[in-house]
Amino acid sequence: MYRPYSYATLSLLFAGFLTTSAALADDDIFELMEISNEGRVVSAGFADFDGDDRKDLMIASLNGMPPEEKRVIRIHLQNPEGSYSTSPSHVIDIPQWSAVYDIADVKDTPGEELILLRPDAITILSIADAEVVEWNIPVEGPSTVAASDDERGFDSFKLLHDVAPKPLLLVPQIGLVSVLTADGESMGQIDVGGRANFFVARRSSIFSAESDLQLYLDTPKLSIGDVNGDARADIVAATRHEIRVFLGLADGRFDREPSYALALNLISPLDHSRGSGSVVTIARDIDDDGMLDLVITHTEGTFSDTVATTYIYRNRDGRWDLANHDDKFVSDGSFSSDLLLDIDGDNIHELVRIRFKFSVLEAVEILLTREIDAVVEVHRLQSDGHFDTKPSSRRKFSAGFSFDTFRPKGFMPQTGVDINADGFMDVITSADGKGIEIYLGTKDEPFTKRTARQKMTTTGRIHFTDFDDDGLPDFVLYDTQSFDASVLIGRNRGELPR
């Protein structure tokens, strides 16, 4: 498939390279358990599927190769002792053309249900036991973005949004989003636009492709919250070129056309024509006034002249004045991935900027050292409502990566996880796929010192959830590129300092 690489794509890839090679004594932070599995594990997580108030383990795997490939979900119910059987309690087939999934308690059946995005419907499955209960909610055309099964995986994606007066399903389609209740009532179909790039290989060319027509489809980034201060749910749809705002009506429905649209005018004609550059918009309530503010990160240029600029826009009287930013951060020769996190538990967001050097010299260094460097900077919100221009904390990380798999040698670093339940967000890295390293958060100098390390193989993906309800995050780890690999479960032993 033709995919024009953007700085946003590269930032997601390089975000996985944050780790360090500092040497400290090894600790038994987690009690480990392996569960064998058939096929290639593409997703795993915890949820209470049978309604007994214990979190069960879901493992999704792909067995074999197309066209004979079989896609299944294995459910391992948690027993009263808090452990999992190595054999699944039941196994179900994933319905055909299920692109992504969400998990939520939306029906009267026991436990939480699985919500699937399919070409023309939302499918809800109760998998409390081997006899699956299924509901299908039709979606008015055009097709959803679930054009087919994901060839390489089966990922979690937020479909259900918990807003007043009732939760809403936001169903991404080609150019539109359908807004539905969990019972299937339509609350509107909104025109969000989108971005598509087609590649057609000319038959007379020396270049040949697998198909006649290839497509890269980019759907808008969606946020839901109060924009205009009327305590109703509004929807913000952001692309690289504009922001469309759909204000919720008095009856909770939405008009098809946006209430208003804002042109961003950030992408240069050259970046537009070659499919480069990036504009990432985050709509969040920064100042706790109940209304959505904006963080917009724009990356432009090439290896020789890359510039990343982050703009902060406060919501004033239900609007953002894009001509006048409240804060601005410029990074020459790098691109940036920005997060809003409450890292110290004081209910105030910090701006966390992850900056990657992007130049010809950096590319040569990566090839020679097989490592990439990144800098994590924390900017705190000041009493005047602005983020401090000078970071209160700054940390450089380096890590190796594999040219064979073109991915990090371990899982992507995790932020926003309070691993020792002390009220401060921590950073967890993978020691180049050889262990779990913990960098505890603090009030003044977060993430600057490695607190603990436990040796284990950490290639793949990791998800943290408190599955035994002791207040401490546990994990499940799996490798999406290995066949017949075990799933690793880690129970937090509570040994880290608080």
Coordinates of C-alpha atoms in Angstrom, one line a residue:
M1 CA 0.0 0.0 0.0
Y2 CA 1.3 3.5 -0.9
R3 CA 1.8 5.5 2.3
P4 CA 3.4 8.9 2.0
Y5 CA 5.6 9.2 5.1
S6 CA 5.0 12.3 7.2
Y7 CA 6.7 13.6 10.3
A8 CA 3.7 12.4 12.3
T9 CA 4.3 8.9 11.1
L10 CA 8.0 9.1 12.0
S11 CA 7.2 10.6 15.4
L12 CA 5.1 7.6 16.2
L13 CA 7.9 5.3 15.1
F14 CA 10.7 7.1 16.9
A15 CA 8.7 7.5 20.1
G16 CA 9.5 3.9 20.6
F17 CA 13.2 4.6 20.9
L18 CA 13.1 6.3 24.3
T19 CA 15.1 4.3 26.8
T20 CA 18.5 4.4 28.4
S21 CA 21.5 2.2 29.1
A22 CA 22.2 3.2 32.7
A23 CA 23.3 0.3 34.9
L24 CA 21.6 -0.3 38.2
A25 CA 20.9 -3.5 40.2
D26 CA 18.1 -5.7 39.1
D27 CA 14.9 -5.9 41.1
D28 CA 11.9 -8.2 41.1
I29 CA 9.3 -5.5 40.4
F30 CA 6.8 -7.9 38.8
E31 CA 5.7 -11.5 39.4
L32 CA 5.7 -13.0 35.9
M33 CA 3.5 -15.6 34.3
E34 CA 3.6 -16.9 30.7
I35 CA 0.5 -18.0 28.7
S36 CA 1.2 -20.0 25.6
N37 CA -0.8 -19.2 22.5
E38 CA -1.4 -20.5 19.0
G39 CA -0.7 -18.1 16.1
R40 CA 0.5 -14.5 16.1
V41 CA -0.8 -12.4 19.0
V42 CA -1.9 -9.0 17.7
S43 CA -3.8 -7.6 20.7
A44 CA -4.2 -8.4 24.4
G45 CA -5.8 -6.6 27.4
F46 CA -7.9 -6.9 30.5
A47 CA -11.6 -6.4 31.1
D48 CA -14.4 -7.9 33.2
F49 CA -16.2 -9.9 30.5
D50 CA -18.4 -12.2 32.8
G51 CA -19.5 -9.6 35.4
D52 CA -17.9 -11.1 38.4
D53 CA -15.9 -7.9 39.2
R54 CA -12.6 -9.6 38.2
K55 CA -10.6 -8.5 35.2
D56 CA -10.3 -11.3 32.6
L57 CA -7.6 -11.6 29.9
M58 CA -8.4 -11.2 26.2
I59 CA -5.9 -12.4 23.6
A60 CA -6.6 -11.8 19.9
S61 CA -4.4 -13.8 17.5
L62 CA -4.1 -14.5 13.8
N63 CA -3.5 -18.2 12.9
G64 CA -2.0 -19.1 9.5
M65 CA -1.7 -17.0 6.4
P66 CA -4.3 -15.6 4.0
P67 CA -6.5 -16.8 2.4
E68 CA -6.7 -19.6 5.0
E69 CA -5.9 -17.3 8.0
K70 CA -8.2 -17.7 11.0
R71 CA -8.7 -14.8 13.4
V72 CA -9.7 -15.7 17.0
I73 CA -10.1 -14.3 20.4
R74 CA -9.2 -16.3 23.5
I75 CA -10.7 -15.4 26.8
H76 CA -8.9 -16.4 30.0
L77 CA -11.3 -15.8 33.0
Q78 CA -9.7 -14.7 36.2
N79 CA -10.2 -17.2 39.0
P80 CA -11.1 -16.4 42.6
E81 CA -7.4 -16.6 43.5
G82 CA -6.6 -13.8 41.1
S83 CA -4.7 -15.9 38.5
Y84 CA -5.4 -17.1 35.0
S85 CA -5.5 -20.6 33.6
T86 CA -3.0 -21.3 30.9
S87 CA -5.8 -22.7 28.8
P88 CA -8.6 -20.3 27.5
S89 CA -12.0 -20.5 29.1
H90 CA -13.5 -20.1 25.6
V91 CA -12.5 -19.2 22.1
I92 CA -14.5 -17.2 19.6
D93 CA -14.0 -16.3 15.9
I94 CA -13.6 -12.6 15.2
P95 CA -16.4 -11.6 12.8
Q96 CA -15.2 -11.0 9.2
W97 CA -14.1 -7.4 8.3
S98 CA -13.7 -6.3 11.9
A99 CA -11.1 -3.5 11.7
V100 CA -10.7 -2.2 15.2
Y101 CA -12.4 -2.8 18.6
D102 CA -13.4 -1.0 21.8
I103 CA -14.5 -2.5 25.2
A104 CA -17.2 -1.1 27.3
D105 CA -20.3 -2.1 29.4
V106 CA -23.1 -1.1 27.0
K107 CA -25.6 -3.9 27.3
D108 CA -27.6 -5.6 30.1
T109 CA -25.6 -8.8 29.7
P110 CA -23.0 -9.7 32.3
G111 CA -19.7 -7.8 32.2
E112 CA -18.3 -5.6 29.5
E113 CA -18.9 -6.1 25.8
L114 CA -16.6 -6.0 22.7
I115 CA -17.5 -3.2 20.2
L116 CA -16.3 -3.8 16.6
L117 CA -16.1 -1.4 13.7
R118 CA -17.2 -3.1 10.4
P119 CA -17.9 -1.8 6.9
D120 CA -21.6 -1.0 7.4
A121 CA -22.3 -1.6 11.1
I122 CA -21.1 -1.5 14.6
T123 CA -21.2 -5.1 16.0
I124 CA -21.4 -5.6 19.8
L125 CA -20.5 -8.9 21.3
S126 CA -21.1 -10.2 24.8
I127 CA -18.4 -12.8 25.4
A128 CA -19.2 -13.7 29.0
D129 CA -19.2 -17.3 28.1
A130 CA -18.8 -19.6 25.1
E131 CA -22.3 -18.7 23.8
V132 CA -21.7 -15.3 22.3
V133 CA -24.6 -12.8 22.2
E134 CA -24.4 -10.4 19.2
W135 CA -26.0 -7.1 18.3
N136 CA -25.6 -5.2 15.0
I137 CA -26.2 -1.5 14.7
P138 CA -26.5 -0.5 11.0
V139 CA -24.6 2.6 9.9
E140 CA -26.1 4.7 7.1
G141 CA -23.7 5.0 4.1
P142 CA -21.1 5.7 2.9
S143 CA -18.9 2.9 4.2
T144 CA -17.1 3.1 7.4
V145 CA -13.3 3.2 7.2
A146 CA -13.4 -0.6 8.0
A147 CA -12.8 -1.5 4.4
S148 CA -11.5 -4.9 5.3
D149 CA -9.7 -6.8 8.1
D150 CA -6.5 -5.2 9.2
E151 CA -4.0 -7.4 7.4
R152 CA -1.3 -7.0 10.1
G153 CA -3.3 -6.6 13.3
F154 CA -6.4 -6.0 15.4
D155 CA -6.1 -2.8 17.4
S156 CA -8.0 -1.1 20.2
F157 CA -9.6 2.2 19.1
K158 CA -11.9 4.5 21.1
L159 CA -15.4 4.2 19.6
L160 CA -17.5 4.9 22.6
H161 CA -17.2 8.2 24.4
D162 CA -18.7 8.7 27.9
V163 CA -20.4 12.0 27.7
A164 CA -23.7 13.4 29.2
P165 CA -26.5 12.8 29.0
K166 CA -25.6 9.4 27.4
P167 CA -22.5 7.7 25.9
L168 CA -22.0 8.2 22.2
L169 CA -20.5 6.1 19.5
L170 CA -18.4 8.1 17.0
V171 CA -18.2 5.9 13.8
P172 CA -15.6 7.1 11.3
Q173 CA -16.7 6.8 7.7
I174 CA -15.4 8.0 4.3
G175 CA -15.7 11.8 4.8
L176 CA -18.3 11.6 7.5
V177 CA -18.8 10.5 11.1
S178 CA -22.0 8.9 12.3
V179 CA -23.0 9.7 15.9
L180 CA -25.0 6.9 17.5
T181 CA -26.1 5.9 21.0
A182 CA -25.2 2.4 22.2
D183 CA -28.8 1.4 21.4
G184 CA -28.4 2.4 17.8
E185 CA -30.3 5.8 17.8
S186 CA -28.8 8.2 15.3
M187 CA -27.8 11.5 16.8
G188 CA -26.6 12.8 13.4
Q189 CA -24.1 12.3 10.7
I190 CA -21.4 15.1 10.5
D191 CA -19.3 16.1 7.6
V192 CA -15.7 16.0 8.9
G193 CA -13.9 15.7 5.6
G194 CA -10.6 13.8 5.3
R195 CA -7.4 13.2 3.4
A196 CA -6.7 10.7 0.7
N197 CA -3.7 9.9 -1.5
F198 CA -4.0 7.6 -4.4
F199 CA -1.2 5.8 -6.2
V200 CA -1.7 4.4 -9.7
A201 CA 1.2 2.5 -11.3
R202 CA 1.3 3.2 -15.0
R203 CA 1.3 -0.1 -17.0
S204 CA 4.1 1.2 -19.3
S205 CA 6.3 2.0 -16.3
I206 CA 9.3 -0.1 -15.3
F207 CA 7.8 0.1 -11.7
S208 CA 5.2 -2.5 -10.9
A209 CA 2.8 -2.7 -7.9
E210 CA 0.7 -5.4 -6.3
S211 CA -2.6 -3.7 -7.2
D212 CA -4.0 -1.4 -9.8
L213 CA -5.0 1.3 -7.4
Q214 CA -3.6 1.9 -3.9
L215 CA -5.0 4.3 -1.3
Y216 CA -3.7 6.0 1.8
L217 CA -6.7 7.3 3.8
D218 CA -6.3 9.7 6.7
T219 CA -9.4 10.3 8.9
P220 CA -9.6 13.5 11.0
K221 CA -8.6 13.5 14.7
L222 CA -11.8 13.6 16.8
S223 CA -12.3 15.2 20.2
I224 CA -15.5 15.5 22.1
G225 CA -16.1 18.0 24.9
D226 CA -17.6 21.4 25.6
V227 CA -16.5 24.1 23.2
N228 CA -18.9 26.9 23.8
G229 CA -19.6 26.6 27.5
D230 CA -23.2 25.4 27.3
A231 CA -22.4 22.1 29.1
R232 CA -23.3 20.1 26.0
A233 CA -21.1 17.7 24.2
D234 CA -19.5 19.2 21.1
I235 CA -17.3 17.5 18.5
V236 CA -14.0 18.9 17.1
A237 CA -12.7 17.3 13.9
A238 CA -9.1 18.3 13.0
T239 CA -7.1 17.7 9.8
R240 CA -3.8 19.1 8.6
H241 CA -5.7 21.9 6.9
E242 CA -8.6 22.9 9.1
I243 CA -10.6 22.5 12.3
R244 CA -14.4 21.8 12.1
V245 CA -16.5 22.4 15.1
F246 CA -19.9 20.7 15.5
L247 CA -21.9 22.2 18.4
G248 CA -24.3 19.9 20.1
L249 CA -28.0 20.8 19.8
A250 CA -30.4 21.1 22.7
D251 CA -31.7 17.6 22.1
G252 CA -28.2 16.1 22.0
R253 CA -28.1 15.8 18.2
F254 CA -25.7 17.3 15.7
D255 CA -26.2 19.1 12.3
R256 CA -24.5 17.6 9.3
E257 CA -22.6 20.8 8.5
P258 CA -20.1 22.3 11.0
S259 CA -21.2 25.1 13.2
Y260 CA -18.0 26.8 12.0
A261 CA -14.7 25.9 10.5
L262 CA -11.2 27.4 11.0
A263 CA -8.5 27.3 8.3
L264 CA -5.1 26.5 9.8
N265 CA -3.0 27.7 6.8
L266 CA 0.2 25.9 8.2
I267 CA 1.1 23.4 5.5
S268 CA 3.3 24.9 2.8
P269 CA 2.5 24.3 -0.9
L270 CA 5.7 22.2 -1.2
D271 CA 4.8 20.0 1.9
H272 CA 1.3 19.7 0.5
S273 CA 2.4 18.5 -2.9
R274 CA 4.9 16.0 -1.6
G275 CA 2.8 14.7 1.3
S276 CA 5.3 15.7 3.9
G277 CA 5.0 17.9 7.0
S278 CA 2.5 17.3 9.8
V279 CA -0.1 19.1 11.8
V280 CA -1.3 17.4 15.0
T281 CA -4.2 19.0 16.9
I282 CA -5.0 18.1 20.5
A283 CA -8.3 19.5 21.9
R284 CA -8.2 19.3 25.7
D285 CA -9.3 21.5 28.7
I286 CA -6.0 22.9 29.9
D287 CA -7.1 25.5 32.4
D288 CA -9.9 23.5 34.0
D289 CA -12.6 25.9 33.0
G290 CA -14.7 23.2 31.4
M291 CA -14.1 24.2 27.8
L292 CA -11.7 22.7 25.2
D293 CA -8.4 24.4 24.5
L294 CA -6.0 23.6 21.6
V295 CA -2.5 22.4 21.3
I296 CA -1.3 22.4 17.7
T297 CA 2.1 21.0 16.7
H298 CA 3.3 21.8 13.1
T299 CA 6.4 20.2 11.6
E300 CA 7.7 21.4 8.3
G301 CA 10.7 21.1 6.0
T302 CA 13.2 18.4 5.1
F303 CA 16.4 16.8 6.5
S304 CA 18.2 20.1 6.0
D305 CA 15.6 22.6 7.4
T306 CA 13.2 20.8 9.7
V307 CA 11.3 23.0 12.1
A308 CA 8.7 22.0 14.8
T309 CA 6.4 24.6 16.2
T310 CA 3.9 24.1 19.0
Y311 CA 1.1 26.6 19.5
I312 CA -1.2 26.8 22.5
Y313 CA -4.7 28.4 22.1
R314 CA -6.9 29.1 25.0
N315 CA -10.7 28.9 24.6
R316 CA -12.2 32.4 25.2
D317 CA -15.9 32.8 24.9
G318 CA -16.3 29.5 23.0
R319 CA -13.7 30.3 20.3
W320 CA -10.0 30.0 19.6
D321 CA -8.3 33.0 18.0
L322 CA -5.8 31.2 15.7
A323 CA -4.3 34.5 14.7
N324 CA -3.0 35.1 18.3
H325 CA -1.5 32.2 20.1
D326 CA -1.1 32.2 23.9
D327 CA 2.1 30.2 23.9
K328 CA 4.6 29.2 21.2
F329 CA 7.6 26.8 21.2
V330 CA 10.0 26.5 18.3
S331 CA 12.5 23.7 17.8
D332 CA 14.9 24.0 14.8
G333 CA 16.4 20.9 13.3
S334 CA 13.9 18.5 15.1
F335 CA 10.4 17.4 15.1
S336 CA 8.2 17.2 18.3
S337 CA 5.6 15.0 19.8
D338 CA 3.6 16.8 22.4
L339 CA 1.5 15.4 25.3
L340 CA -0.6 17.0 28.0
L341 CA -0.2 15.1 31.3
D342 CA -0.8 15.7 34.9
I343 CA 2.6 14.3 36.0
D344 CA 2.5 15.3 39.6
G345 CA -1.1 14.7 40.6
D346 CA -2.0 18.3 41.3
N347 CA -4.8 18.3 38.7
I348 CA -2.9 20.8 36.5
H349 CA -1.7 19.7 33.1
E350 CA 2.0 19.9 32.2
L351 CA 3.1 20.2 28.5
V352 CA 5.5 17.3 27.8
R353 CA 7.5 17.8 24.6
I354 CA 9.4 14.9 23.1
R355 CA 11.9 16.3 20.6
F356 CA 13.8 14.2 18.0
K357 CA 16.8 15.6 16.1
F358 CA 16.1 15.3 12.3
S359 CA 18.9 16.0 10.0
V360 CA 21.4 14.4 7.6
L361 CA 24.0 14.2 10.3
E362 CA 21.5 12.5 12.7
A363 CA 20.6 10.0 10.0
V364 CA 24.3 9.1 9.5
E365 CA 24.7 8.8 13.3
I366 CA 21.7 6.4 13.4
L367 CA 23.2 4.2 10.7
L368 CA 26.5 4.1 12.4
T369 CA 25.4 3.7 16.0
R370 CA 22.0 2.0 15.5
E371 CA 20.7 4.3 18.1
I372 CA 18.5 7.4 18.1
D373 CA 18.5 10.3 20.6
A374 CA 15.5 12.1 22.0
V375 CA 15.0 14.8 24.6
V376 CA 12.0 14.9 26.9
E377 CA 11.1 18.4 28.3
V378 CA 8.5 19.3 30.8
H379 CA 6.9 22.7 30.8
R380 CA 4.7 23.6 33.8
L381 CA 1.7 25.8 33.7
Q382 CA 2.3 29.1 35.5
S383 CA -0.1 31.2 37.6
D384 CA -0.5 33.7 34.7
G385 CA -2.0 30.9 32.5
H386 CA 1.0 30.4 30.3
F387 CA 3.3 27.4 30.0
D388 CA 6.9 28.2 31.2
T389 CA 9.1 28.9 28.2
K390 CA 12.0 27.2 30.0
P391 CA 11.4 23.5 30.8
S392 CA 11.4 22.7 34.5
S393 CA 12.8 19.3 33.7
R394 CA 14.9 18.0 30.7
R395 CA 16.1 14.5 30.1
K396 CA 18.0 13.0 27.1
F397 CA 17.3 9.3 26.2
S398 CA 19.0 7.0 23.7
A399 CA 18.1 3.6 22.4
G400 CA 18.9 1.0 19.8
F401 CA 16.6 -0.3 17.1
S402 CA 16.6 -3.1 14.7
F403 CA 17.2 -2.6 10.9
D404 CA 15.8 -6.1 10.4
T405 CA 12.4 -5.3 11.7
F406 CA 12.6 -1.5 11.5
R407 CA 11.2 -1.2 15.0
P408 CA 12.5 -0.5 18.4
K409 CA 14.3 -3.4 20.2
G410 CA 11.6 -3.2 22.9
F411 CA 8.1 -1.9 23.6
M412 CA 7.3 1.8 23.2
P413 CA 7.9 3.8 26.4
Q414 CA 4.9 4.2 28.6
T415 CA 4.0 7.6 30.1
G416 CA 1.0 8.5 32.2
V417 CA 1.4 5.3 34.4
D418 CA 1.7 5.7 38.1
I419 CA 3.5 2.4 38.7
N420 CA 4.0 2.8 42.4
A421 CA 0.7 4.6 43.2
D422 CA 2.3 7.7 44.8
G423 CA 0.4 10.2 42.8
F424 CA 3.2 11.0 40.3
M425 CA 3.2 9.8 36.7
D426 CA 6.2 7.6 35.8
V427 CA 8.1 6.5 32.7
I428 CA 8.6 2.8 31.9
T429 CA 11.1 1.8 29.2
S430 CA 12.2 -1.5 27.8
A431 CA 16.1 -1.6 28.0
D432 CA 16.4 -2.4 24.3
G433 CA 14.1 -5.3 24.7
K434 CA 16.0 -6.9 27.6
G435 CA 14.0 -5.7 30.6
I436 CA 11.7 -3.2 32.2
E437 CA 13.2 0.0 33.5
I438 CA 11.3 2.4 35.9
Y439 CA 11.8 6.1 36.1
L440 CA 9.7 7.4 38.9
G441 CA 8.0 10.8 38.7
T442 CA 8.7 13.5 41.3
K443 CA 7.4 17.0 42.0
D444 CA 10.5 18.9 40.9
E445 CA 12.7 16.6 38.7
P446 CA 10.6 13.8 37.2
F447 CA 12.1 10.9 35.2
T448 CA 15.7 12.0 35.8
K449 CA 16.8 8.9 37.6
R450 CA 16.3 5.2 37.0
T451 CA 14.8 3.7 40.1
A452 CA 14.6 0.0 39.2
R453 CA 15.2 -2.6 36.5
Q454 CA 14.0 -6.1 36.0
K455 CA 15.5 -8.4 33.3
M456 CA 13.1 -10.1 30.9
T457 CA 12.4 -10.1 27.1
T458 CA 10.4 -7.0 26.3
T459 CA 10.1 -7.1 22.6
G460 CA 6.6 -6.1 21.3
R461 CA 3.8 -4.1 23.0
I462 CA 2.9 -3.6 26.6
H463 CA -0.4 -2.5 28.3
F464 CA -0.7 -1.6 31.9
T465 CA -3.9 -2.3 33.9
D466 CA -4.6 -3.0 37.6
F467 CA -6.1 -6.5 37.0
D468 CA -6.0 -7.6 40.7
D469 CA -7.6 -4.4 42.1
D470 CA -4.8 -3.7 44.6
G471 CA -4.2 -0.1 43.3
L472 CA -1.0 -0.9 41.5
P473 CA -0.7 -1.2 37.7
D474 CA 0.1 -4.7 36.3
F475 CA 0.9 -5.5 32.7
V476 CA 0.4 -7.8 29.7
L477 CA 3.2 -8.0 27.1
Y478 CA 3.1 -9.6 23.6
D479 CA 5.0 -9.6 20.4
T480 CA 3.0 -8.9 17.2
Q481 CA 5.7 -10.1 14.9
S482 CA 6.4 -13.5 16.4
F483 CA 4.4 -16.6 15.7
D484 CA 3.3 -19.0 18.5
A485 CA 5.0 -16.7 21.1
S486 CA 3.8 -16.7 24.7
V487 CA 1.9 -13.8 26.3
L488 CA 3.7 -12.4 29.4
I489 CA 1.7 -11.2 32.4
G490 CA 3.3 -9.2 35.1
R491 CA 1.8 -8.7 38.6
N492 CA 3.0 -5.6 40.4
R493 CA 4.6 -6.7 43.7
G494 CA 4.5 -3.3 45.2
E495 CA 8.2 -3.2 46.0
L496 CA 8.9 0.3 44.5
P497 CA 9.4 3.2 46.9
R498 CA 6.6 5.7 47.5

